[in-house]
Amino acid sequence: QVQLVESGGGSVQPGGSLRLSCAASGDTSSNYCMGWYRQAPGKEREGIAVVDSDGNTYYADSVKGRFAISKENANSTLSLQMHSLKPEDTATYYCAATGPFGGSWDSNGHVGCNNIDVWGPGTLVTVSS
């Protein structure tokens, strides 16, 4: 069973940058889709960036052009580089992964992974002056 732990959250001023990391332990070779989700207070959790096993990346319109997702170290690390942060990016950010039968989707400006098997505990990002 894969376990995920996020790190890198914190407080940043608008326009600033942060890099989130997700350390994956266990066998990640069969994780078809891995991604970053976030949940702001009072809002539903939303997918913002996902990557499939072929390396295809998908971004929600809300972060496209500002955030970049990447996998390193043979899928044991999932990163999210965030630039030009806005107050509306304030949220708890979660790493997620599917098993071999998962999938990725990209529709109407929204993205996500299907059949998520495991979530990380989350890391808080606060964007405020």
mmCIF file of N, CA and C in Angstrom:
data_model
loop_
_atom_site.group_PDB
_atom_site.id
_atom_site.type_symbol
_atom_site.label_atom_id
_atom_site.label_comp_id
_atom_site.label_asym_id
_atom_site.label_seq_id
_atom_site.Cartn_x
_atom_site.Cartn_y
_atom_site.Cartn_z
ATOM 1 N N GLN A 1 0.840 -1.183 0.000
ATOM 2 C CA GLN A 1 0.000 0.000 0.000
ATOM 3 C C GLN A 1 0.888 1.250 0.000
ATOM 4 N N VAL A 2 0.658 2.101 -0.988
ATOM 5 C CA VAL A 2 1.422 3.340 -1.081
ATOM 6 C C VAL A 2 0.950 4.301 -0.002
ATOM 7 N N GLN A 3 1.893 5.013 0.598
ATOM 8 C CA GLN A 3 1.573 6.085 1.535
ATOM 9 C C GLN A 3 2.141 7.387 0.999
ATOM 10 N N LEU A 4 1.407 8.462 1.210
ATOM 11 C CA LEU A 4 1.797 9.773 0.695
ATOM 12 C C LEU A 4 1.892 10.768 1.839
ATOM 13 N N VAL A 5 2.928 11.589 1.814
ATOM 14 C CA VAL A 5 3.085 12.639 2.815
ATOM 15 C C VAL A 5 3.535 13.916 2.123
ATOM 16 N N GLU A 6 2.753 14.973 2.290
ATOM 17 C CA GLU A 6 3.069 16.254 1.671
ATOM 18 C C GLU A 6 3.967 17.096 2.567
ATOM 19 N N SER A 7 4.703 17.992 1.951
ATOM 20 C CA SER A 7 5.504 18.965 2.693
ATOM 21 C C SER A 7 5.671 20.210 1.834
ATOM 22 N N GLY A 8 6.134 21.284 2.458
ATOM 23 C CA GLY A 8 6.427 22.503 1.712
ATOM 24 C C GLY A 8 5.404 23.605 1.851
ATOM 25 N N GLY A 9 4.309 23.331 2.543
ATOM 26 C CA GLY A 9 3.308 24.369 2.719
ATOM 27 C C GLY A 9 3.816 25.476 3.632
ATOM 28 N N GLY A 10 3.088 26.575 3.666
ATOM 29 C CA GLY A 10 3.468 27.689 4.520
ATOM 30 C C GLY A 10 2.748 28.944 4.110
ATOM 31 N N SER A 11 3.234 30.057 4.605
ATOM 32 C CA SER A 11 2.640 31.354 4.305
ATOM 33 C C SER A 11 3.511 32.105 3.306
ATOM 34 N N VAL A 12 2.862 32.754 2.372
ATOM 35 C CA VAL A 12 3.580 33.492 1.338
ATOM 36 C C VAL A 12 2.754 34.701 0.954
ATOM 37 N N GLN A 13 3.415 35.750 0.507
ATOM 38 C CA GLN A 13 2.708 36.941 0.063
ATOM 39 C C GLN A 13 2.189 36.756 -1.359
ATOM 40 N N PRO A 14 1.151 37.473 -1.715
ATOM 41 C CA PRO A 14 0.656 37.406 -3.098
ATOM 42 C C PRO A 14 1.779 37.701 -4.092
ATOM 43 N N GLY A 15 1.802 36.911 -5.156
ATOM 44 C CA GLY A 15 2.856 37.032 -6.152
ATOM 45 C C GLY A 15 4.056 36.157 -5.881
ATOM 46 N N GLY A 16 4.094 35.557 -4.708
ATOM 47 C CA GLY A 16 5.217 34.719 -4.339
ATOM 48 C C GLY A 16 5.131 33.313 -4.897
ATOM 49 N N SER A 17 6.113 32.499 -4.539
ATOM 50 C CA SER A 17 6.208 31.130 -5.030
ATOM 51 C C SER A 17 6.396 30.165 -3.868
ATOM 52 N N LEU A 18 5.937 28.951 -4.089
ATOM 53 C CA LEU A 18 6.161 27.844 -3.150
ATOM 54 C C LEU A 18 6.315 26.575 -3.951
ATOM 55 N N ARG A 19 7.034 25.639 -3.382
ATOM 56 C CA ARG A 19 7.153 24.317 -3.999
ATOM 57 C C ARG A 19 6.690 23.267 -3.000
ATOM 58 N N LEU A 20 5.669 22.530 -3.372
ATOM 59 C CA LEU A 20 5.167 21.439 -2.540
ATOM 60 C C LEU A 20 5.779 20.128 -3.009
ATOM 61 N N SER A 21 6.026 19.255 -2.067
ATOM 62 C CA SER A 21 6.518 17.920 -2.391
ATOM 63 C C SER A 21 5.635 16.882 -1.741
ATOM 64 N N CYS A 22 5.529 15.747 -2.391
ATOM 65 C CA CYS A 22 4.771 14.615 -1.872
ATOM 66 C C CYS A 22 5.680 13.401 -1.937
ATOM 67 N N ALA A 23 6.036 12.889 -0.777
ATOM 68 C CA ALA A 23 6.887 11.708 -0.712
ATOM 69 C C ALA A 23 6.006 10.472 -0.705
ATOM 70 N N ALA A 24 6.249 9.597 -1.651
ATOM 71 C CA ALA A 24 5.474 8.372 -1.783
ATOM 72 C C ALA A 24 6.321 7.191 -1.346
ATOM 73 N N SER A 25 5.823 6.429 -0.405
ATOM 74 C CA SER A 25 6.518 5.227 0.029
ATOM 75 C C SER A 25 5.731 4.008 -0.425
ATOM 76 N N GLY A 26 6.430 2.930 -0.661
ATOM 77 C CA GLY A 26 5.789 1.736 -1.173
ATOM 78 C C GLY A 26 5.983 1.632 -2.674
ATOM 79 N N ASP A 27 5.312 0.692 -3.274
ATOM 80 C CA ASP A 27 5.451 0.428 -4.695
ATOM 81 C C ASP A 27 4.592 1.403 -5.484
ATOM 82 N N THR A 28 5.221 2.377 -6.109
ATOM 83 C CA THR A 28 4.482 3.377 -6.887
ATOM 84 C C THR A 28 4.462 3.063 -8.374
ATOM 85 N N SER A 29 4.992 1.914 -8.763
ATOM 86 C CA SER A 29 5.100 1.598 -10.184
ATOM 87 C C SER A 29 3.747 1.410 -10.844
ATOM 88 N N SER A 30 2.722 1.092 -10.048
ATOM 89 C CA SER A 30 1.406 0.847 -10.628
ATOM 90 C C SER A 30 0.427 1.996 -10.403
ATOM 91 N N ASN A 31 0.941 3.129 -9.970
ATOM 92 C CA ASN A 31 0.064 4.289 -9.800
ATOM 93 C C ASN A 31 -0.183 4.932 -11.154
ATOM 94 N N TYR A 32 -1.367 4.705 -11.722
ATOM 95 C CA TYR A 32 -1.621 5.236 -13.056
ATOM 96 C C TYR A 32 -1.674 6.745 -13.056
ATOM 97 N N CYS A 33 -2.325 7.321 -12.075
ATOM 98 C CA CYS A 33 -2.509 8.770 -12.026
ATOM 99 C C CYS A 33 -2.113 9.274 -10.647
ATOM 100 N N MET A 34 -1.351 10.347 -10.614
ATOM 101 C CA MET A 34 -1.023 11.025 -9.368
ATOM 102 C C MET A 34 -1.364 12.497 -9.551
ATOM 103 N N GLY A 35 -1.764 13.121 -8.470
ATOM 104 C CA GLY A 35 -2.158 14.503 -8.647
ATOM 105 C C GLY A 35 -2.201 15.300 -7.367
ATOM 106 N N TRP A 36 -2.407 16.588 -7.561
ATOM 107 C CA TRP A 36 -2.570 17.524 -6.459
ATOM 108 C C TRP A 36 -3.999 18.050 -6.447
ATOM 109 N N TYR A 37 -4.566 18.024 -5.269
ATOM 110 C CA TYR A 37 -5.890 18.571 -5.028
ATOM 111 C C TYR A 37 -5.757 19.656 -3.963
ATOM 112 N N ARG A 38 -6.780 20.475 -3.841
ATOM 113 C CA ARG A 38 -6.784 21.448 -2.754
ATOM 114 C C ARG A 38 -8.218 21.672 -2.274
ATOM 115 N N GLN A 39 -8.300 22.087 -1.019
ATOM 116 C CA GLN A 39 -9.608 22.374 -0.440
ATOM 117 C C GLN A 39 -9.509 23.646 0.379
ATOM 118 N N ALA A 40 -10.228 24.645 -0.063
ATOM 119 C CA ALA A 40 -10.277 25.909 0.655
ATOM 120 C C ALA A 40 -11.388 25.843 1.702
ATOM 121 N N PRO A 41 -11.308 26.645 2.738
ATOM 122 C CA PRO A 41 -12.350 26.623 3.778
ATOM 123 C C PRO A 41 -13.736 26.860 3.183
ATOM 124 N N GLY A 42 -14.651 25.979 3.520
ATOM 125 C CA GLY A 42 -16.017 26.116 3.047
ATOM 126 C C GLY A 42 -16.251 25.680 1.617
ATOM 127 N N LYS A 43 -15.232 25.137 0.977
ATOM 128 C CA LYS A 43 -15.369 24.711 -0.420
ATOM 129 C C LYS A 43 -15.059 23.232 -0.563
ATOM 130 N N GLU A 44 -15.482 22.672 -1.696
ATOM 131 C CA GLU A 44 -15.208 21.270 -1.965
ATOM 132 C C GLU A 44 -13.755 21.088 -2.413
ATOM 133 N N ARG A 45 -13.254 19.892 -2.216
ATOM 134 C CA ARG A 45 -11.920 19.566 -2.688
ATOM 135 C C ARG A 45 -11.928 19.528 -4.207
ATOM 136 N N GLU A 46 -10.902 20.112 -4.823
ATOM 137 C CA GLU A 46 -10.830 20.155 -6.273
ATOM 138 C C GLU A 46 -9.451 19.712 -6.752
ATOM 139 N N GLY A 47 -9.447 19.043 -7.898
ATOM 140 C CA GLY A 47 -8.190 18.704 -8.523
ATOM 141 C C GLY A 47 -7.605 19.916 -9.204
ATOM 142 N N ILE A 48 -6.287 20.107 -9.107
ATOM 143 C CA ILE A 48 -5.670 21.249 -9.761
ATOM 144 C C ILE A 48 -4.577 20.845 -10.744
ATOM 145 N N ALA A 49 -3.936 19.725 -10.522
ATOM 146 C CA ALA A 49 -2.882 19.284 -11.434
ATOM 147 C C ALA A 49 -2.706 17.788 -11.288
ATOM 148 N N VAL A 50 -2.707 17.082 -12.401
ATOM 149 C CA VAL A 50 -2.521 15.630 -12.368
ATOM 150 C C VAL A 50 -1.548 15.212 -13.457
ATOM 151 N N VAL A 51 -0.930 14.056 -13.224
ATOM 152 C CA VAL A 51 -0.011 13.487 -14.208
ATOM 153 C C VAL A 51 -0.288 11.998 -14.301
ATOM 154 N N ASP A 52 -0.355 11.484 -15.520
ATOM 155 C CA ASP A 52 -0.622 10.055 -15.673
ATOM 156 C C ASP A 52 0.677 9.290 -15.892
ATOM 157 N N SER A 53 0.565 7.988 -16.036
ATOM 158 C CA SER A 53 1.745 7.135 -16.126
ATOM 159 C C SER A 53 2.542 7.364 -17.409
ATOM 160 N N ASP A 54 1.914 8.000 -18.408
ATOM 161 C CA ASP A 54 2.631 8.330 -19.643
ATOM 162 C C ASP A 54 3.320 9.683 -19.559
ATOM 163 N N GLY A 55 3.151 10.342 -18.415
ATOM 164 C CA GLY A 55 3.765 11.657 -18.246
ATOM 165 C C GLY A 55 2.916 12.808 -18.735
ATOM 166 N N ASN A 56 1.694 12.530 -19.162
ATOM 167 C CA ASN A 56 0.802 13.602 -19.592
ATOM 168 C C ASN A 56 0.334 14.392 -18.376
ATOM 169 N N THR A 57 0.339 15.686 -18.490
ATOM 170 C CA THR A 57 -0.068 16.544 -17.380
ATOM 171 C C THR A 57 -1.324 17.331 -17.749
ATOM 172 N N TYR A 58 -2.131 17.565 -16.738
ATOM 173 C CA TYR A 58 -3.383 18.289 -16.929
ATOM 174 C C TYR A 58 -3.535 19.285 -15.785
ATOM 175 N N TYR A 59 -4.016 20.470 -16.118
ATOM 176 C CA TYR A 59 -4.145 21.523 -15.116
ATOM 177 C C TYR A 59 -5.537 22.129 -15.137
ATOM 178 N N ALA A 60 -6.027 22.467 -13.968
ATOM 179 C CA ALA A 60 -7.269 23.217 -13.891
ATOM 180 C C ALA A 60 -7.028 24.631 -14.409
ATOM 181 N N ASP A 61 -8.053 25.217 -14.985
ATOM 182 C CA ASP A 61 -7.914 26.569 -15.516
ATOM 183 C C ASP A 61 -7.443 27.557 -14.449
ATOM 184 N N SER A 62 -7.840 27.311 -13.221
ATOM 185 C CA SER A 62 -7.513 28.241 -12.139
ATOM 186 C C SER A 62 -6.012 28.334 -11.859
ATOM 187 N N VAL A 63 -5.235 27.331 -12.288
ATOM 188 C CA VAL A 63 -3.796 27.335 -11.999
ATOM 189 C C VAL A 63 -2.938 27.224 -13.246
ATOM 190 N N LYS A 64 -3.563 27.041 -14.388
ATOM 191 C CA LYS A 64 -2.824 26.844 -15.628
ATOM 192 C C LYS A 64 -1.913 28.045 -15.895
ATOM 193 N N GLY A 65 -0.661 27.748 -16.218
ATOM 194 C CA GLY A 65 0.312 28.806 -16.486
ATOM 195 C C GLY A 65 1.043 29.295 -15.248
ATOM 196 N N ARG A 66 0.558 28.915 -14.067
ATOM 197 C CA ARG A 66 1.202 29.351 -12.820
ATOM 198 C C ARG A 66 1.795 28.183 -12.035
ATOM 199 N N PHE A 67 1.178 27.019 -12.155
ATOM 200 C CA PHE A 67 1.615 25.833 -11.406
ATOM 201 C C PHE A 67 2.185 24.801 -12.368
ATOM 202 N N ALA A 68 3.125 23.998 -11.867
ATOM 203 C CA ALA A 68 3.698 22.920 -12.665
ATOM 204 C C ALA A 68 3.854 21.678 -11.807
ATOM 205 N N ILE A 69 3.334 20.566 -12.301
ATOM 206 C CA ILE A 69 3.425 19.288 -11.596
ATOM 207 C C ILE A 69 4.542 18.464 -12.220
ATOM 208 N N SER A 70 5.248 17.718 -11.388
ATOM 209 C CA SER A 70 6.307 16.861 -11.908
ATOM 210 C C SER A 70 6.507 15.663 -10.996
ATOM 211 N N LYS A 71 7.004 14.590 -11.598
ATOM 212 C CA LYS A 71 7.353 13.382 -10.847
ATOM 213 C C LYS A 71 8.858 13.197 -10.912
ATOM 214 N N GLU A 72 9.446 12.882 -9.798
ATOM 215 C CA GLU A 72 10.882 12.634 -9.762
ATOM 216 C C GLU A 72 11.174 11.346 -9.008
ATOM 217 N N ASN A 73 12.426 10.938 -9.106
ATOM 218 C CA ASN A 73 12.908 9.790 -8.324
ATOM 219 C C ASN A 73 12.057 8.549 -8.546
ATOM 220 N N ALA A 74 11.823 8.231 -9.814
ATOM 221 C CA ALA A 74 11.068 7.022 -10.163
ATOM 222 C C ALA A 74 9.709 7.008 -9.479
ATOM 223 N N ASN A 75 9.018 8.138 -9.562
ATOM 224 C CA ASN A 75 7.653 8.277 -9.037
ATOM 225 C C ASN A 75 7.583 8.316 -7.519
ATOM 226 N N SER A 76 8.704 8.364 -6.826
ATOM 227 C CA SER A 76 8.633 8.406 -5.371
ATOM 228 C C SER A 76 8.431 9.819 -4.836
ATOM 229 N N THR A 77 8.544 10.809 -5.705
ATOM 230 C CA THR A 77 8.303 12.192 -5.311
ATOM 231 C C THR A 77 7.431 12.871 -6.349
ATOM 232 N N LEU A 78 6.365 13.487 -5.870
ATOM 233 C CA LEU A 78 5.488 14.280 -6.734
ATOM 234 C C LEU A 78 5.598 15.723 -6.262
ATOM 235 N N SER A 79 5.910 16.606 -7.161
ATOM 236 C CA SER A 79 6.113 18.012 -6.787
ATOM 237 C C SER A 79 5.087 18.909 -7.460
ATOM 238 N N LEU A 80 4.869 20.053 -6.821
ATOM 239 C CA LEU A 80 4.009 21.081 -7.399
ATOM 240 C C LEU A 80 4.718 22.417 -7.199
ATOM 241 N N GLN A 81 5.208 22.969 -8.285
ATOM 242 C CA GLN A 81 5.838 24.295 -8.237
ATOM 243 C C GLN A 81 4.759 25.333 -8.491
ATOM 244 N N MET A 82 4.635 26.261 -7.558
ATOM 245 C CA MET A 82 3.570 27.254 -7.648
ATOM 246 C C MET A 82 4.185 28.650 -7.736
ATOM 247 N N HIS A 83 3.788 29.386 -8.748
ATOM 248 C CA HIS A 83 4.246 30.764 -8.944
ATOM 249 C C HIS A 83 3.044 31.702 -8.972
ATOM 250 N N SER A 84 3.351 32.985 -8.832
ATOM 251 C CA SER A 84 2.305 34.030 -8.931
ATOM 252 C C SER A 84 1.110 33.691 -8.055
ATOM 253 N N LEU A 85 1.381 33.327 -6.831
ATOM 254 C CA LEU A 85 0.310 32.897 -5.929
ATOM 255 C C LEU A 85 -0.646 34.036 -5.621
ATOM 256 N N LYS A 86 -1.906 33.665 -5.481
ATOM 257 C CA LYS A 86 -2.974 34.622 -5.212
ATOM 258 C C LYS A 86 -3.652 34.256 -3.896
ATOM 259 N N PRO A 87 -4.302 35.198 -3.264
ATOM 260 C CA PRO A 87 -5.029 34.867 -2.026
ATOM 261 C C PRO A 87 -6.023 33.725 -2.213
ATOM 262 N N GLU A 88 -6.617 33.633 -3.384
ATOM 263 C CA GLU A 88 -7.576 32.548 -3.625
ATOM 264 C C GLU A 88 -6.921 31.181 -3.766
ATOM 265 N N ASP A 89 -5.595 31.129 -3.773
ATOM 266 C CA ASP A 89 -4.897 29.847 -3.750
ATOM 267 C C ASP A 89 -4.766 29.298 -2.330
ATOM 268 N N THR A 90 -5.175 30.076 -1.349
ATOM 269 C CA THR A 90 -5.123 29.626 0.037
ATOM 270 C C THR A 90 -6.006 28.407 0.222
ATOM 271 N N ALA A 91 -5.403 27.325 0.699
ATOM 272 C CA ALA A 91 -6.122 26.057 0.840
ATOM 273 C C ALA A 91 -5.194 25.026 1.474
ATOM 274 N N THR A 92 -5.787 23.918 1.853
ATOM 275 C CA THR A 92 -4.998 22.748 2.202
ATOM 276 C C THR A 92 -4.794 21.943 0.926
ATOM 277 N N TYR A 93 -3.546 21.608 0.655
ATOM 278 C CA TYR A 93 -3.194 20.912 -0.575
ATOM 279 C C TYR A 93 -2.916 19.441 -0.267
ATOM 280 N N TYR A 94 -3.507 18.585 -1.083
ATOM 281 C CA TYR A 94 -3.407 17.147 -0.889
ATOM 282 C C TYR A 94 -2.778 16.473 -2.103
ATOM 283 N N CYS A 95 -1.976 15.490 -1.838
ATOM 284 C CA CYS A 95 -1.441 14.615 -2.868
ATOM 285 C C CYS A 95 -2.317 13.369 -2.942
ATOM 286 N N ALA A 96 -2.518 12.847 -4.130
ATOM 287 C CA ALA A 96 -3.376 11.684 -4.314
ATOM 288 C C ALA A 96 -2.803 10.774 -5.386
ATOM 289 N N ALA A 97 -3.139 9.491 -5.281
ATOM 290 C CA ALA A 97 -2.657 8.527 -6.272
ATOM 291 C C ALA A 97 -3.702 7.446 -6.498
ATOM 292 N N THR A 98 -3.776 6.968 -7.702
ATOM 293 C CA THR A 98 -4.652 5.850 -8.016
ATOM 294 C C THR A 98 -3.824 4.583 -8.068
ATOM 295 N N GLY A 99 -4.507 3.471 -8.190
ATOM 296 C CA GLY A 99 -3.848 2.211 -8.466
ATOM 297 C C GLY A 99 -3.718 2.024 -9.964
ATOM 298 N N PRO A 100 -3.479 0.803 -10.404
ATOM 299 C CA PRO A 100 -3.269 0.551 -11.836
ATOM 300 C C PRO A 100 -4.516 0.723 -12.683
ATOM 301 N N PHE A 101 -5.673 0.738 -12.061
ATOM 302 C CA PHE A 101 -6.914 0.857 -12.814
ATOM 303 C C PHE A 101 -7.527 2.249 -12.704
ATOM 304 N N GLY A 102 -6.701 3.179 -12.258
ATOM 305 C CA GLY A 102 -7.176 4.545 -12.193
ATOM 306 C C GLY A 102 -7.112 5.207 -13.549
ATOM 307 N N GLY A 103 -7.486 6.453 -13.583
ATOM 308 C CA GLY A 103 -7.450 7.204 -14.818
ATOM 309 C C GLY A 103 -7.340 8.679 -14.536
ATOM 310 N N SER A 104 -7.112 9.459 -15.558
ATOM 311 C CA SER A 104 -7.073 10.900 -15.421
ATOM 312 C C SER A 104 -8.166 11.498 -16.291
ATOM 313 N N TRP A 105 -8.624 12.678 -15.918
ATOM 314 C CA TRP A 105 -9.647 13.335 -16.722
ATOM 315 C C TRP A 105 -9.412 14.828 -16.738
ATOM 316 N N ASP A 106 -9.903 15.434 -17.800
ATOM 317 C CA ASP A 106 -9.716 16.869 -18.024
ATOM 318 C C ASP A 106 -10.968 17.345 -18.750
ATOM 319 N N SER A 107 -11.798 18.116 -18.080
ATOM 320 C CA SER A 107 -13.069 18.509 -18.669
ATOM 321 C C SER A 107 -13.502 19.872 -18.176
ATOM 322 N N ASN A 108 -13.806 20.750 -19.123
ATOM 323 C CA ASN A 108 -14.375 22.056 -18.793
ATOM 324 C C ASN A 108 -13.559 22.821 -17.758
ATOM 325 N N GLY A 109 -12.264 22.746 -17.915
ATOM 326 C CA GLY A 109 -11.406 23.510 -17.028
ATOM 327 C C GLY A 109 -11.107 22.863 -15.698
ATOM 328 N N HIS A 110 -11.611 21.659 -15.516
ATOM 329 C CA HIS A 110 -11.378 20.911 -14.279
ATOM 330 C C HIS A 110 -10.620 19.629 -14.589
ATOM 331 N N VAL A 111 -9.848 19.160 -13.614
ATOM 332 C CA VAL A 111 -9.051 17.958 -13.819
ATOM 333 C C VAL A 111 -9.115 17.073 -12.583
ATOM 334 N N GLY A 112 -8.704 15.828 -12.757
ATOM 335 C CA GLY A 112 -8.651 14.939 -11.610
ATOM 336 C C GLY A 112 -8.179 13.559 -11.990
ATOM 337 N N CYS A 113 -8.043 12.711 -10.992
ATOM 338 C CA CYS A 113 -7.745 11.295 -11.165
ATOM 339 C C CYS A 113 -8.992 10.503 -10.788
ATOM 340 N N ASN A 114 -9.273 9.444 -11.543
ATOM 341 C CA ASN A 114 -10.378 8.551 -11.203
ATOM 342 C C ASN A 114 -9.898 7.415 -10.316
ATOM 343 N N ASN A 115 -10.768 6.982 -9.431
ATOM 344 C CA ASN A 115 -10.477 5.812 -8.591
ATOM 345 C C ASN A 115 -9.226 6.027 -7.742
ATOM 346 N N ILE A 116 -9.221 7.119 -7.013
ATOM 347 C CA ILE A 116 -8.093 7.408 -6.129
ATOM 348 C C ILE A 116 -8.061 6.395 -5.001
ATOM 349 N N ASP A 117 -6.874 5.830 -4.795
ATOM 350 C CA ASP A 117 -6.688 4.828 -3.758
ATOM 351 C C ASP A 117 -6.146 5.397 -2.461
ATOM 352 N N VAL A 118 -5.349 6.429 -2.568
ATOM 353 C CA VAL A 118 -4.670 6.924 -1.373
ATOM 354 C C VAL A 118 -4.525 8.437 -1.423
ATOM 355 N N TRP A 119 -4.683 9.048 -0.251
ATOM 356 C CA TRP A 119 -4.517 10.490 -0.070
ATOM 357 C C TRP A 119 -3.438 10.756 0.974
ATOM 358 N N GLY A 120 -2.745 11.862 0.813
ATOM 359 C CA GLY A 120 -1.873 12.337 1.871
ATOM 360 C C GLY A 120 -2.681 13.116 2.895
ATOM 361 N N PRO A 121 -2.083 13.447 4.027
ATOM 362 C CA PRO A 121 -2.799 14.167 5.086
ATOM 363 C C PRO A 121 -3.003 15.641 4.779
ATOM 364 N N GLY A 122 -2.261 16.185 3.810
ATOM 365 C CA GLY A 122 -2.444 17.574 3.415
ATOM 366 C C GLY A 122 -1.404 18.509 4.018
ATOM 367 N N THR A 123 -1.202 19.627 3.330
ATOM 368 C CA THR A 123 -0.308 20.682 3.812
ATOM 369 C C THR A 123 -0.958 22.025 3.500
ATOM 370 N N LEU A 124 -0.924 22.923 4.466
ATOM 371 C CA LEU A 124 -1.640 24.190 4.340
ATOM 372 C C LEU A 124 -0.789 25.235 3.636
ATOM 373 N N VAL A 125 -1.404 25.895 2.665
ATOM 374 C CA VAL A 125 -0.784 27.024 1.974
ATOM 375 C C VAL A 125 -1.643 28.261 2.227
ATOM 376 N N THR A 126 -1.024 29.297 2.733
ATOM 377 C CA THR A 126 -1.734 30.553 3.003
ATOM 378 C C THR A 126 -1.072 31.671 2.208
ATOM 379 N N VAL A 127 -1.879 32.335 1.392
ATOM 380 C CA VAL A 127 -1.379 33.443 0.585
ATOM 381 C C VAL A 127 -2.038 34.724 1.091
ATOM 382 N N SER A 128 -1.240 35.561 1.712
ATOM 383 C CA SER A 128 -1.799 36.757 2.345
ATOM 384 C C SER A 128 -0.713 37.806 2.516
ATOM 385 N N SER A 129 -1.134 39.056 2.415
ATOM 386 C CA SER A 129 -0.194 40.146 2.656
ATOM 387 C C SER A 129 -0.238 40.577 4.117
#
